[in-house]
Amino acid sequence: MPTQPTPSLTPDQAVAPVQALIVVDMQNAFVGGDGAVPDVERLLESVRGLLARARESGAVVIQLQNDGEPGTSDEPGTPGWEIHLPVDTDRGEVLLRKTVDDGFEDSPLETLLRDAGVKELAVCGVMSEMCVRATASTALDLGFRVVLPHDAHATYDIPAAEGISDVVPAATVSRVAEWTLGDEVEIVARAAAVGFTKP
């Protein structure tokens, strides 16, 4: 049974800086318009802050983009599939497409991080219990130090299921996703506490 994850830090308490930022599936389908996750403005503010600090410090920035099935809101080539926060290719940022939850599976993500000398990273984006959790979990398994800012990942409510549960609020789903990562992940209350450095 997993032990309790590292307790969340107070909002103004900083953590040791990390060398990379992985932004998971911040696509129009999930963070723009009527289909956006709950409390999307809070999420966008937090992720924009992380991006700004990572870029200013020279940290590695990698964005992941999910290729949904035909007919889904993130089907490749549709407006919903497009990345919401532009990738700064001029400074060497990378966009990796994927078809599964885990950003490391069948992708060059690990190689890109190792080649850049990254040992410590922060993960943010959507969805908390799916692609964010899967990517953070594999990063931990690969030996990276992983910081997960609580206000920089999000998901949707889980609908009610007769005989199983009422609606599970998105905030609860996100917190449970953090909990399942165990005691190696560093969960911080506010993205503003996360600093960056060059690898």
mmCIF file of N, CA, C and O in Angstrom, residues 1 10 28 31-32 53-54 79-80 89 99 101 109 118 140 142 146 151-152 154 177 181 187:
data_model
loop_
_atom_site.group_PDB
_atom_site.id
_atom_site.type_symbol
_atom_site.label_atom_id
_atom_site.label_comp_id
_atom_site.label_asym_id
_atom_site.label_seq_id
_atom_site.Cartn_x
_atom_site.Cartn_y
_atom_site.Cartn_z
ATOM 1 N N MET A 1 0.856 -1.199 0.000
ATOM 2 C CA MET A 1 0.000 0.000 0.000
ATOM 3 C C MET A 1 0.884 1.238 0.000
ATOM 4 O O MET A 1 1.815 1.341 0.810
ATOM 5 N N THR A 10 3.164 25.053 1.902
ATOM 6 C CA THR A 10 2.374 26.268 1.965
ATOM 7 C C THR A 10 2.564 27.048 0.668
ATOM 8 O O THR A 10 3.598 26.928 0.008
ATOM 9 N N ASN A 28 -6.889 23.127 -27.152
ATOM 10 C CA ASN A 28 -8.110 23.928 -27.156
ATOM 11 C C ASN A 28 -9.337 23.152 -26.701
ATOM 12 O O ASN A 28 -10.237 23.709 -26.062
ATOM 13 N N VAL A 31 -9.023 23.236 -22.727
ATOM 14 C CA VAL A 31 -8.806 24.464 -21.951
ATOM 15 C C VAL A 31 -9.374 25.700 -22.649
ATOM 16 O O VAL A 31 -9.102 26.828 -22.234
ATOM 17 N N GLY A 32 -10.173 25.499 -23.675
ATOM 18 C CA GLY A 32 -10.773 26.632 -24.367
ATOM 19 C C GLY A 32 -12.252 26.401 -24.623
ATOM 20 O O GLY A 32 -12.695 25.271 -24.815
ATOM 21 N N ARG A 53 8.567 31.380 -16.330
ATOM 22 C CA ARG A 53 9.764 31.208 -15.491
ATOM 23 C C ARG A 53 10.730 30.190 -16.094
ATOM 24 O O ARG A 53 11.952 30.363 -16.028
ATOM 25 N N ALA A 54 10.195 29.139 -16.688
ATOM 26 C CA ALA A 54 11.056 28.144 -17.322
ATOM 27 C C ALA A 54 11.818 28.762 -18.491
ATOM 28 O O ALA A 54 13.024 28.543 -18.649
ATOM 29 N N PRO A 79 -9.787 22.149 -34.702
ATOM 30 C CA PRO A 79 -9.429 23.269 -33.802
ATOM 31 C C PRO A 79 -9.172 22.824 -32.366
ATOM 32 O O PRO A 79 -8.293 23.358 -31.696
ATOM 33 N N GLY A 80 -9.917 21.830 -31.901
ATOM 34 C CA GLY A 80 -9.731 21.366 -30.533
ATOM 35 C C GLY A 80 -8.410 20.685 -30.283
ATOM 36 O O GLY A 80 -7.923 20.634 -29.157
ATOM 37 N N THR A 89 9.372 27.584 -30.544
ATOM 38 C CA THR A 89 10.397 26.811 -31.237
ATOM 39 C C THR A 89 11.688 27.604 -31.416
ATOM 40 O O THR A 89 12.764 27.017 -31.562
ATOM 41 N N THR A 99 -0.472 9.201 -28.598
ATOM 42 C CA THR A 99 -1.794 8.587 -28.741
ATOM 43 C C THR A 99 -2.214 7.840 -27.482
ATOM 44 O O THR A 99 -3.292 7.250 -27.447
ATOM 45 N N ASP A 101 -1.877 7.743 -22.851
ATOM 46 C CA ASP A 101 -1.786 8.647 -21.711
ATOM 47 C C ASP A 101 -0.346 9.019 -21.364
ATOM 48 O O ASP A 101 -0.043 10.186 -21.092
ATOM 49 N N LEU A 109 10.653 11.240 -25.481
ATOM 50 C CA LEU A 109 10.682 12.145 -24.335
ATOM 51 C C LEU A 109 11.849 11.859 -23.396
ATOM 52 O O LEU A 109 12.587 12.774 -23.009
ATOM 53 N N VAL A 118 18.793 16.641 -18.040
ATOM 54 C CA VAL A 118 17.721 16.888 -17.070
ATOM 55 C C VAL A 118 17.632 15.734 -16.074
ATOM 56 O O VAL A 118 17.599 14.567 -16.463
ATOM 57 N N LEU A 140 8.894 9.271 -12.518
ATOM 58 C CA LEU A 140 9.382 8.787 -11.222
ATOM 59 C C LEU A 140 10.051 7.420 -11.374
ATOM 60 O O LEU A 140 11.134 7.179 -10.831
ATOM 61 N N LEU A 142 11.518 6.251 -13.857
ATOM 62 C CA LEU A 142 12.784 6.401 -14.582
ATOM 63 C C LEU A 142 13.857 7.102 -13.759
ATOM 64 O O LEU A 142 14.975 7.295 -14.239
ATOM 65 N N VAL A 146 10.410 14.599 -9.532
ATOM 66 C CA VAL A 146 9.197 15.139 -10.143
ATOM 67 C C VAL A 146 8.472 16.059 -9.168
ATOM 68 O O VAL A 146 8.155 15.661 -8.044
ATOM 69 N N ASP A 151 -2.068 23.452 -8.378
ATOM 70 C CA ASP A 151 -2.941 24.366 -9.123
ATOM 71 C C ASP A 151 -2.613 24.430 -10.609
ATOM 72 O O ASP A 151 -3.172 25.256 -11.335
ATOM 73 N N ALA A 152 -1.731 23.554 -11.091
ATOM 74 C CA ALA A 152 -1.328 23.576 -12.495
ATOM 75 C C ALA A 152 -1.684 22.287 -13.226
ATOM 76 O O ALA A 152 -1.120 21.976 -14.274
ATOM 77 N N ALA A 154 -5.428 19.742 -13.998
ATOM 78 C CA ALA A 154 -6.885 19.774 -13.839
ATOM 79 C C ALA A 154 -7.526 18.652 -14.633
ATOM 80 O O ALA A 154 -6.890 18.000 -15.474
ATOM 81 N N ALA A 177 -5.615 11.776 -7.850
ATOM 82 C CA ALA A 177 -4.553 11.472 -8.807
ATOM 83 C C ALA A 177 -3.178 11.755 -8.204
ATOM 84 O O ALA A 177 -2.237 10.970 -8.377
ATOM 85 N N LEU A 181 0.247 8.779 -6.733
ATOM 86 C CA LEU A 181 1.645 8.802 -7.162
ATOM 87 C C LEU A 181 2.609 8.414 -6.048
ATOM 88 O O LEU A 181 3.807 8.265 -6.286
ATOM 89 N N ILE A 187 4.548 17.289 -4.209
ATOM 90 C CA ILE A 187 3.328 18.032 -4.493
ATOM 91 C C ILE A 187 3.414 19.385 -3.809
ATOM 92 O O ILE A 187 3.632 19.455 -2.598
#
